[in-house]
Amino acid sequence: MTYKNLINGKWLDPLSNKYTENRNPADSGDLIGLFPASAKEDVDEAVKSARKAYEKWRLVPAPRRGDVLKLVSDKLTRRKDELAFEMTREMGKVIAETKGDVQEGIDTAYYAASEGRRLFGYNAPSELPNKMNLSFRVPVGVGGFITPWNFPMAIPTWKLFPALVCGNTCVFKPAELTPKTAHTLVEIIDESLHEVLGSAYIAGVINLVHGSGSVVGEAIINHPEIDLISFTGSTNVGKRINEVAGASLKRVSLEMGGKNAQIVMNDANQELALDAVLWGAFGTTGQRCTATSRLILHEKIHDEFLAKLIERAKKLKLGYGNDKGVDVGPCVSEGQRKTVDEYVKIGLKEDKAKLVLGGEIAQEGSLTKGWFYKPTIFSGVTRNMRIAREEIFGPVLSVLKARSLEEAIDILNDTKYGLSSSIFTQDVNSAFTAVRDIKAGITYINGATIGAEAHMPFGGVKETGNGHREGGWTVYDFYTEWKAVYVDYSGKLQRAQIDNY
Ligand code: UN1
């Protein structure tokens, strides 16, 4: 099956006339489809249509725009199982997780739908009599959206839904590894626009342009008619986007890397902490920006906890995520698996680090058909090792030891990133000290580093982000501008700061 771009309300072949294959990472013989490898000219067409659509879409009342998202959420709910199956097929994580990914999209859609009836502004008193001060949220304009493959539904919805309900129009470039989920999502949005607006349908509210970062992504971030960029991906790419898009004063939201840690204190409920680290480190095959890639154990429980962890991790079943009983899917691609293997080799060269589990490509039976890598654990890791500092984005966990709460928090903070974090303790004083002192956008007490909820602010500090948040109420600040309005009903020219002082 050959797929198309959606531009100006029509499904079109790319002007480049080039396509790339999308294959199942658990079975490279399974071809899912051919997707456009679009050209810069496709982006130009998409932006032109989004620009035109913006002048109409901004005038559709926000509650009506919310109705479109209400219908989108209903459709996503109805098609949840099918979407999850296809997502597992194209990016590998297990079906329970892809259902969660779709659910995050549904939650985000319902939230955005209801926000159409809020989008609150503030009023403030005027310093002059018979004068009223109001403020309104207005849309920003045309947005460019560049999204990753690890959450092919949730992340695009975090961006597109709030943007749309605020009255912006969209040019969306999904990850090349997950075009199918993006296709279905955009198809659902477009169908909903048709059904809700009827004959008043506006072509170009949402445009989908498949293709590479180097061609389509670059064309988006350089385009003079794009007003804002929302990106999730690596810190290196994010820095480049900020540079390029910043030069033309685009508004830019960046969600980037992480090197998240879970602390386990000596008073922790160990069984709970074990469940959490297995979930956080090996869920999504470690390919989340919130994944647990460091485990910091209090020295008093270190040996006992590590032994239990290895036992439990050994039992994780690898396989195709749509098969029953599978715990861990493949790496998303051959390239990603190579990166993981390279980091394992880097870890093996460290004097004190000890490989205690995995550390190799999985070769058993049908696993040779995909990009599987065994869940891997290094113990004896210290904070300056590369496997303790760099984001690996795979099933590799580095275990470090701490002598006290203060040292554990200090190790946790000793990273250039600051996305998610976790501490297991039964001591309320330790828990609140951690909340106060951990430098990260998200802190879990007695929970894994993964699993943020869609209505809460999502994002991080330091090189993880550039000050914005996705999710919940906070994202609406990114997708709107404030307009201050003064209404003078005094019948004379009142000069603020002058006539009243
Ligand atoms: C990501 O890895 O980029 O908090 C997003 C979580 C998910 C989202 C992860 N809800 O783990």
Coordinates of C-alpha atoms and ligand atoms in Angstrom, one line a residue:
M1 CA 0.0 0.0 0.0
T2 CA 1.3 3.4 -1.0
Y3 CA 0.4 6.3 1.3
K4 CA 0.0 10.0 0.5
N5 CA 0.4 13.4 2.2
L6 CA -2.6 15.5 3.2
I7 CA -2.3 19.0 1.8
N8 CA -5.0 21.6 1.4
G9 CA -7.7 18.9 2.3
K10 CA -6.5 16.5 -0.4
W11 CA -4.5 13.3 -0.2
L12 CA -1.7 13.9 -2.7
D13 CA 1.4 12.1 -4.0
P14 CA 4.6 13.9 -3.0
L15 CA 6.0 16.3 -5.5
S16 CA 9.4 14.5 -5.1
N17 CA 7.7 11.3 -6.3
K18 CA 9.9 9.4 -3.8
Y19 CA 8.8 6.9 -1.1
T20 CA 10.4 5.1 1.8
E21 CA 9.5 1.7 3.2
N22 CA 8.0 1.2 6.6
R23 CA 8.7 -2.2 8.1
N24 CA 7.9 -4.1 11.3
P25 CA 10.9 -3.9 13.7
A26 CA 10.1 -7.3 15.1
D27 CA 10.0 -8.8 11.7
S28 CA 11.9 -7.0 9.0
G29 CA 10.2 -9.2 6.3
D30 CA 6.8 -7.6 7.2
L31 CA 6.4 -4.5 4.9
I32 CA 3.7 -2.1 6.2
G33 CA 3.7 0.3 3.4
L34 CA 5.4 2.9 1.3
F35 CA 5.3 6.5 2.6
P36 CA 6.2 9.7 0.9
A37 CA 9.8 11.0 1.1
S38 CA 8.5 14.5 0.4
A39 CA 10.4 17.5 -1.0
K40 CA 10.7 21.1 0.2
E41 CA 8.0 22.0 -2.4
D42 CA 5.5 19.8 -0.6
V43 CA 6.2 21.7 2.6
D44 CA 5.7 25.0 0.7
E45 CA 2.3 23.8 -0.5
A46 CA 1.3 22.7 2.9
V47 CA 2.3 26.0 4.5
K48 CA 0.5 27.9 1.8
S49 CA -2.7 26.0 2.5
A50 CA -2.3 26.3 6.3
R51 CA -1.8 30.0 6.0
K52 CA -5.0 30.4 4.0
A53 CA -6.9 28.1 6.3
Y54 CA -5.8 30.1 9.3
E55 CA -7.8 33.2 8.4
K56 CA -11.0 31.1 8.5
W57 CA -10.2 28.6 11.3
R58 CA -9.3 31.4 13.7
L59 CA -12.9 32.7 13.3
V60 CA -14.6 29.4 14.1
P61 CA -15.8 29.8 17.7
A62 CA -13.5 27.9 20.1
P63 CA -16.3 25.7 21.4
R64 CA -17.0 24.6 17.8
R65 CA -13.3 23.8 17.3
G66 CA -13.6 21.8 20.5
D67 CA -16.5 19.9 19.0
V68 CA -14.1 18.7 16.3
L69 CA -11.8 17.3 19.0
K70 CA -14.7 15.7 20.8
L71 CA -15.5 13.8 17.7
V72 CA -11.8 13.0 17.2
S73 CA -11.7 11.5 20.7
D74 CA -14.8 9.4 20.1
K75 CA -13.3 8.0 16.9
L76 CA -10.0 7.3 18.6
T77 CA -11.8 5.5 21.4
R78 CA -13.7 3.4 18.9
R79 CA -10.5 2.5 16.9
K80 CA -8.2 2.1 19.9
D81 CA -7.5 -1.6 19.5
E82 CA -6.8 -1.3 15.8
L83 CA -4.6 1.7 16.2
A84 CA -2.7 0.0 19.0
F85 CA -2.1 -3.1 16.9
E86 CA -0.8 -1.1 14.0
M87 CA 1.4 0.9 16.2
T88 CA 3.0 -2.2 17.7
R89 CA 3.5 -3.4 14.2
E90 CA 5.3 -0.3 13.1
M91 CA 7.4 0.6 16.2
G92 CA 7.6 -2.5 18.4
K93 CA 6.4 -1.7 21.9
V94 CA 4.0 -4.2 23.4
I95 CA 0.3 -4.0 22.8
A96 CA -0.6 -3.0 26.4
E97 CA 1.7 0.0 25.9
T98 CA 0.5 1.0 22.5
K99 CA -3.1 0.9 23.9
G100 CA -1.8 3.3 26.6
D101 CA -0.3 5.5 23.9
V102 CA -3.6 5.7 22.1
Q103 CA -5.4 6.3 25.5
E104 CA -3.1 9.3 26.1
G105 CA -4.2 10.7 22.8
I106 CA -7.9 10.2 23.8
D107 CA -7.3 11.9 27.1
T108 CA -5.6 14.8 25.4
A109 CA -8.5 15.1 22.9
Y110 CA -11.2 15.2 25.6
Y111 CA -9.1 17.8 27.5
A112 CA -8.7 19.9 24.4
A113 CA -12.3 19.5 23.5
S114 CA -13.4 20.9 26.8
E115 CA -10.8 23.7 26.7
G116 CA -12.7 25.1 23.8
R117 CA -15.2 26.2 26.4
R118 CA -12.6 27.7 28.7
L119 CA -9.5 29.3 27.1
F120 CA -9.9 31.7 30.0
G121 CA -8.5 35.2 29.9
Y122 CA -8.1 37.6 32.8
N123 CA -9.7 40.9 33.6
A124 CA -8.1 43.5 35.7
P125 CA -9.3 46.9 37.1
S126 CA -8.3 50.0 35.2
E127 CA -6.4 52.8 36.9
L128 CA -8.9 55.2 35.3
P129 CA -12.6 55.6 35.9
N130 CA -15.1 54.4 33.4
K131 CA -12.6 52.2 31.7
M132 CA -12.4 48.4 31.5
N133 CA -9.3 46.2 31.0
L134 CA -9.7 42.8 29.5
S135 CA -7.3 40.2 28.0
F136 CA -7.9 37.4 25.5
R137 CA -6.0 34.5 24.2
V138 CA -5.7 34.6 20.4
P139 CA -4.1 31.9 18.2
V140 CA -0.5 32.3 17.1
G141 CA -0.9 31.3 13.5
V142 CA 0.6 28.4 11.5
G143 CA 2.5 25.7 13.5
G144 CA 5.1 23.3 12.4
F145 CA 5.1 20.0 14.3
I146 CA 8.0 17.5 14.3
T147 CA 7.4 14.4 16.4
P148 CA 9.3 11.2 17.4
W149 CA 8.6 7.5 16.9
N150 CA 8.4 6.3 20.5
F151 CA 5.0 7.8 21.2
P152 CA 3.5 7.9 17.7
M153 CA 0.0 8.9 18.9
A154 CA 0.4 10.6 22.3
I155 CA 3.1 13.1 21.3
P156 CA 1.5 14.4 18.1
T157 CA -1.8 14.7 20.0
W158 CA -0.2 16.7 22.8
K159 CA 0.9 19.2 20.2
L160 CA -1.8 19.2 17.5
F161 CA -4.9 19.1 19.7
P162 CA -4.2 22.1 21.9
A163 CA -2.9 24.0 18.8
L164 CA -6.1 23.3 16.9
V165 CA -8.5 24.2 19.6
C166 CA -6.7 27.5 20.1
G167 CA -7.3 28.3 16.4
N168 CA -3.9 27.6 14.9
T169 CA -3.4 25.6 11.7
C170 CA -0.9 22.8 11.4
V171 CA 1.9 21.4 9.2
F172 CA 2.8 18.0 10.7
K173 CA 5.9 16.0 10.0
P174 CA 5.8 12.7 11.9
A175 CA 8.8 10.5 12.4
E176 CA 9.8 8.5 9.4
L177 CA 9.7 5.3 11.4
T178 CA 6.0 5.7 12.4
P179 CA 4.1 7.2 9.5
K180 CA 1.2 4.8 9.6
T181 CA -0.1 5.9 13.0
A182 CA 0.3 9.5 11.9
H183 CA -1.6 8.8 8.7
T184 CA -4.6 7.3 10.6
L185 CA -4.5 10.2 13.2
V186 CA -4.6 12.8 10.5
E187 CA -7.3 10.9 8.6
I188 CA -9.5 11.0 11.8
I189 CA -8.9 14.7 12.3
D190 CA -9.8 15.5 8.7
E191 CA -12.9 13.3 8.8
S192 CA -14.0 15.0 12.0
L193 CA -13.4 18.5 10.4
H194 CA -15.7 17.4 7.6
E195 CA -18.4 16.0 9.8
V196 CA -18.5 18.9 12.3
L197 CA -18.1 21.8 9.8
G198 CA -20.1 20.2 6.9
S199 CA -20.3 22.6 4.0
A200 CA -18.2 25.1 5.9
Y201 CA -15.3 22.6 5.9
I202 CA -12.0 24.5 5.8
A203 CA -9.2 22.8 3.7
G204 CA -5.7 23.1 5.1
V205 CA -6.4 23.2 8.8
I206 CA -4.3 20.1 9.2
N207 CA -1.6 19.2 6.7
L208 CA 0.5 16.0 6.9
V209 CA 3.9 15.9 5.1
H210 CA 5.8 12.7 5.5
G211 CA 9.6 12.7 5.0
S212 CA 13.0 13.1 6.5
G213 CA 14.2 15.6 9.1
S214 CA 16.9 16.8 6.7
V215 CA 14.5 17.7 3.9
V216 CA 11.0 18.1 5.4
G217 CA 12.0 19.1 8.9
E218 CA 14.5 21.6 7.6
A219 CA 12.0 23.1 5.3
I220 CA 9.6 23.6 8.2
I221 CA 12.0 25.2 10.6
N222 CA 13.3 27.5 7.9
H223 CA 9.9 28.5 6.5
P224 CA 9.2 32.2 6.9
E225 CA 5.4 31.6 7.0
I226 CA 5.5 29.3 10.0
D227 CA 5.0 31.1 13.3
L228 CA 5.7 28.4 15.8
I229 CA 7.5 25.1 16.1
S230 CA 6.9 22.3 18.5
F231 CA 9.5 19.5 18.5
T232 CA 10.1 16.4 20.5
G233 CA 13.4 14.5 19.9
S234 CA 17.1 14.6 20.7
T235 CA 18.8 17.5 22.3
N236 CA 21.2 17.9 19.4
V237 CA 18.4 18.3 16.9
G238 CA 16.5 20.6 19.3
K239 CA 19.4 22.9 19.6
R240 CA 19.7 23.2 15.9
I241 CA 15.9 23.9 15.6
N242 CA 16.2 26.6 18.2
E243 CA 19.0 28.3 16.4
V244 CA 17.4 28.2 13.0
A245 CA 13.8 29.0 14.0
G246 CA 15.0 31.5 16.7
A247 CA 16.7 33.5 14.0
S248 CA 13.3 34.3 12.5
L249 CA 11.7 34.8 15.9
K250 CA 9.5 31.8 15.8
R251 CA 8.1 30.6 19.0
V252 CA 9.8 27.3 19.8
S253 CA 8.9 24.5 22.2
L254 CA 11.4 21.7 22.6
E255 CA 11.1 18.4 24.5
M256 CA 14.4 16.7 24.4
G257 CA 16.6 14.1 26.1
G258 CA 16.7 12.6 29.5
K259 CA 18.9 10.5 31.8
N260 CA 16.3 9.7 34.4
A261 CA 17.1 8.0 37.7
Q262 CA 15.2 6.1 40.3
I263 CA 16.5 6.2 43.9
V264 CA 15.8 3.4 46.2
M265 CA 16.3 4.2 49.9
N266 CA 17.1 1.6 52.6
D267 CA 13.5 2.0 54.0
A268 CA 11.8 1.5 50.7
N269 CA 9.2 -1.1 49.9
Q270 CA 11.5 -3.2 47.8
E271 CA 8.9 -5.2 45.9
L272 CA 7.3 -2.0 44.7
A273 CA 10.6 -0.4 43.8
L274 CA 11.5 -3.6 41.8
D275 CA 8.2 -3.5 39.8
A276 CA 8.9 0.2 39.1
V277 CA 12.4 -0.1 37.9
L278 CA 11.6 -3.1 35.6
W279 CA 8.8 -1.1 34.1
G280 CA 10.7 2.2 33.9
A281 CA 13.9 0.7 32.5
F282 CA 12.6 -2.0 30.1
G283 CA 9.1 -0.8 29.2
T284 CA 9.0 0.6 25.6
T285 CA 12.4 -1.3 25.4
G286 CA 13.9 1.7 27.3
Q287 CA 13.0 4.0 24.4
R288 CA 11.2 6.8 26.3
C289 CA 12.6 10.1 27.1
T290 CA 11.3 9.4 30.6
A291 CA 12.9 5.9 30.8
T292 CA 14.8 4.9 33.9
S293 CA 18.4 4.6 32.8
R294 CA 20.0 5.0 36.2
L295 CA 19.1 3.2 39.4
I296 CA 20.6 4.7 42.5
L297 CA 20.6 2.2 45.4
H298 CA 21.3 3.0 49.0
E299 CA 24.3 1.0 50.1
K300 CA 22.5 -0.8 52.8
I301 CA 20.1 -2.5 50.4
H302 CA 22.3 -2.4 47.3
D303 CA 23.4 -6.1 47.0
E304 CA 20.1 -7.6 48.0
F305 CA 18.1 -5.3 45.7
L306 CA 20.5 -5.9 42.7
A307 CA 20.3 -9.7 43.1
K308 CA 16.5 -9.6 43.1
L309 CA 16.5 -7.2 40.1
I310 CA 18.7 -9.5 38.0
E311 CA 16.4 -12.4 38.8
R312 CA 13.3 -10.5 37.8
A313 CA 14.9 -9.0 34.7
K314 CA 16.1 -12.4 33.5
K315 CA 12.5 -13.5 33.2
L316 CA 11.4 -10.7 30.9
K317 CA 10.1 -12.2 27.7
L318 CA 11.2 -10.7 24.4
G319 CA 9.1 -10.9 21.3
Y320 CA 6.7 -9.3 18.8
G321 CA 4.6 -7.0 20.9
N322 CA 1.3 -8.1 19.4
D323 CA 1.9 -11.7 20.7
K324 CA 0.6 -12.8 24.1
G325 CA 2.9 -12.9 27.1
V326 CA 5.6 -10.6 25.6
D327 CA 7.1 -8.1 28.0
V328 CA 9.7 -6.4 25.9
G329 CA 9.6 -5.6 22.1
P330 CA 12.5 -4.9 19.8
C331 CA 14.5 -1.7 19.3
V332 CA 12.8 0.4 16.8
S333 CA 15.4 0.0 14.1
E334 CA 18.7 -1.6 13.2
G335 CA 20.4 1.8 13.7
Q336 CA 18.9 2.2 17.2
R337 CA 20.0 -1.3 18.2
K338 CA 23.5 -0.5 16.9
T339 CA 23.7 2.5 19.2
V340 CA 22.6 0.4 22.1
D341 CA 25.3 -2.2 21.4
E342 CA 27.9 0.5 21.1
Y343 CA 27.0 1.9 24.5
V344 CA 27.3 -1.6 26.0
K345 CA 30.8 -1.8 24.5
I346 CA 31.6 1.6 26.0
G347 CA 30.3 0.3 29.4
L348 CA 32.4 -2.9 29.1
K349 CA 35.6 -0.9 28.8
E350 CA 35.0 0.9 32.1
D351 CA 37.2 -0.6 34.8
K352 CA 34.7 -0.7 37.6
A353 CA 31.4 -1.3 35.8
K354 CA 30.3 -4.9 35.7
L355 CA 27.9 -6.3 33.1
V356 CA 25.5 -8.4 35.2
L357 CA 22.8 -9.1 32.7
G358 CA 22.3 -9.1 28.9
G359 CA 24.7 -7.0 26.9
E360 CA 24.0 -8.7 23.6
I361 CA 21.8 -8.9 20.6
A362 CA 19.0 -11.5 21.1
Q363 CA 19.5 -14.4 18.7
E364 CA 17.0 -17.0 19.9
G365 CA 14.5 -18.4 17.4
S366 CA 12.3 -15.8 15.7
L367 CA 14.0 -13.0 17.4
T368 CA 16.6 -13.0 14.6
K369 CA 13.9 -11.5 12.4
G370 CA 13.8 -8.2 14.3
W371 CA 16.0 -5.7 16.1
F372 CA 15.9 -7.4 19.5
Y373 CA 18.4 -6.6 22.3
K374 CA 18.6 -8.3 25.6
P375 CA 17.6 -6.3 28.7
T376 CA 21.0 -5.2 30.0
I377 CA 22.2 -4.2 33.5
F378 CA 25.5 -2.7 34.5
S379 CA 26.4 -2.6 38.2
G380 CA 29.3 -0.7 39.8
V381 CA 28.6 2.3 37.6
T382 CA 29.9 5.7 38.9
R383 CA 28.7 9.1 37.9
N384 CA 31.4 10.1 35.5
M385 CA 31.1 7.0 33.2
R386 CA 29.5 7.7 29.8
I387 CA 26.8 5.0 30.5
A388 CA 25.9 7.2 33.5
R389 CA 25.8 10.4 31.6
E390 CA 24.6 9.9 28.1
E391 CA 21.1 9.1 26.9
I392 CA 21.1 5.6 25.4
F393 CA 17.5 5.2 24.5
G394 CA 17.5 1.4 24.8
P395 CA 17.1 -1.4 27.3
V396 CA 20.2 -0.6 29.3
L397 CA 20.2 0.2 33.1
S398 CA 23.2 1.6 35.0
V399 CA 23.2 0.9 38.7
L400 CA 25.0 3.3 41.1
K401 CA 25.5 3.2 44.8
A402 CA 24.8 6.0 47.4
R403 CA 25.6 6.3 51.1
S404 CA 22.9 8.8 52.0
L405 CA 19.8 10.6 50.7
E406 CA 21.9 13.7 50.0
E407 CA 24.4 11.7 48.0
A408 CA 21.6 9.9 46.1
I409 CA 20.0 13.2 45.1
D410 CA 23.4 14.7 44.2
I411 CA 24.1 11.8 41.9
L412 CA 20.6 12.0 40.4
N413 CA 21.1 15.7 39.7
D414 CA 24.6 15.2 38.2
T415 CA 23.4 15.1 34.6
K416 CA 22.9 17.7 31.9
Y417 CA 19.3 16.6 31.6
G418 CA 16.3 17.1 33.9
L419 CA 13.1 15.4 32.8
S420 CA 11.8 12.6 35.1
S421 CA 13.0 11.3 38.5
S422 CA 11.8 8.9 41.2
I423 CA 12.4 8.0 44.8
F424 CA 11.2 5.0 46.7
T425 CA 11.1 5.7 50.5
Q426 CA 8.6 5.3 53.3
D427 CA 10.0 8.3 55.1
V428 CA 8.0 11.5 54.5
N429 CA 11.0 13.7 55.3
S430 CA 13.1 12.0 52.6
A431 CA 10.2 12.2 50.1
F432 CA 9.7 15.9 50.6
T433 CA 13.4 16.6 50.6
A434 CA 13.6 14.9 47.2
V435 CA 10.7 16.9 45.9
R436 CA 12.5 20.1 46.9
D437 CA 16.0 19.2 45.8
I438 CA 15.7 17.1 42.7
K439 CA 16.2 19.3 39.6
A440 CA 13.7 17.8 37.1
G441 CA 10.4 18.6 35.5
I442 CA 8.8 15.5 37.0
T443 CA 9.3 13.7 40.3
Y444 CA 7.5 10.5 41.3
I445 CA 7.4 9.4 45.0
N446 CA 7.0 5.6 45.0
G447 CA 6.3 5.5 41.3
A448 CA 8.4 4.7 38.2
T449 CA 10.0 7.5 36.1
I450 CA 7.6 6.8 33.2
G451 CA 3.8 7.2 33.0
A452 CA 3.0 10.9 33.1
E453 CA -0.7 11.8 32.9
A454 CA -2.0 13.8 30.0
H455 CA -3.5 16.6 32.1
M456 CA -0.3 17.5 34.0
P457 CA 2.5 19.7 32.8
F458 CA 5.1 17.5 31.0
G459 CA 8.6 18.6 30.3
G460 CA 12.0 19.1 31.9
V461 CA 14.7 21.5 32.9
K462 CA 18.4 22.0 31.8
E463 CA 19.1 20.4 28.4
T464 CA 15.7 18.6 28.4
G465 CA 13.7 21.6 27.5
N466 CA 13.6 25.3 26.7
G467 CA 11.1 26.3 29.4
H468 CA 7.8 25.2 27.9
R469 CA 5.6 22.3 29.0
E470 CA 3.2 20.0 27.2
G471 CA 0.1 18.6 28.6
G472 CA -2.7 19.9 30.8
W473 CA -3.3 23.6 31.2
T474 CA 0.2 24.8 30.7
V475 CA 0.4 24.0 27.0
Y476 CA -2.3 26.5 26.2
D477 CA 0.1 29.3 27.0
F478 CA 2.4 28.1 24.2
Y479 CA -0.4 28.0 21.6
T480 CA -1.8 31.4 22.3
E481 CA -0.8 35.0 22.3
W482 CA -2.2 37.4 24.9
K483 CA -4.2 40.3 23.5
A484 CA -4.8 43.2 26.0
V485 CA -7.9 45.2 25.4
Y486 CA -8.8 48.6 27.0
V487 CA -12.4 49.8 26.7
D488 CA -12.9 53.5 27.7
Y489 CA -16.5 54.5 28.1
S490 CA -15.8 57.8 29.9
G491 CA -16.5 59.9 26.7
K492 CA -13.2 61.7 27.0
L493 CA -9.5 60.9 26.2
Q494 CA -8.1 59.6 29.5
R495 CA -4.3 59.5 29.6
A496 CA -3.0 56.6 31.7
Q497 CA -0.2 57.5 34.1
I498 CA -0.7 61.2 33.4
D499 CA -4.2 62.3 34.1
N500 CA -4.5 60.2 37.2
Y501 CA -1.2 61.2 38.9
Ligands
UN1_1 C1 8.4 10.3 25.8 O1 9.1 9.4 26.2 O2 8.8 11.1 25.0 O3 5.5 9.8 30.9 C2 7.0 10.6 26.3 C3 5.6 8.9 30.0 C4 4.7 9.0 28.8 C5 5.2 9.9 27.8 C6 6.6 9.7 27.4 N1 3.3 9.3 29.2 O4 6.4 8.0 30.1

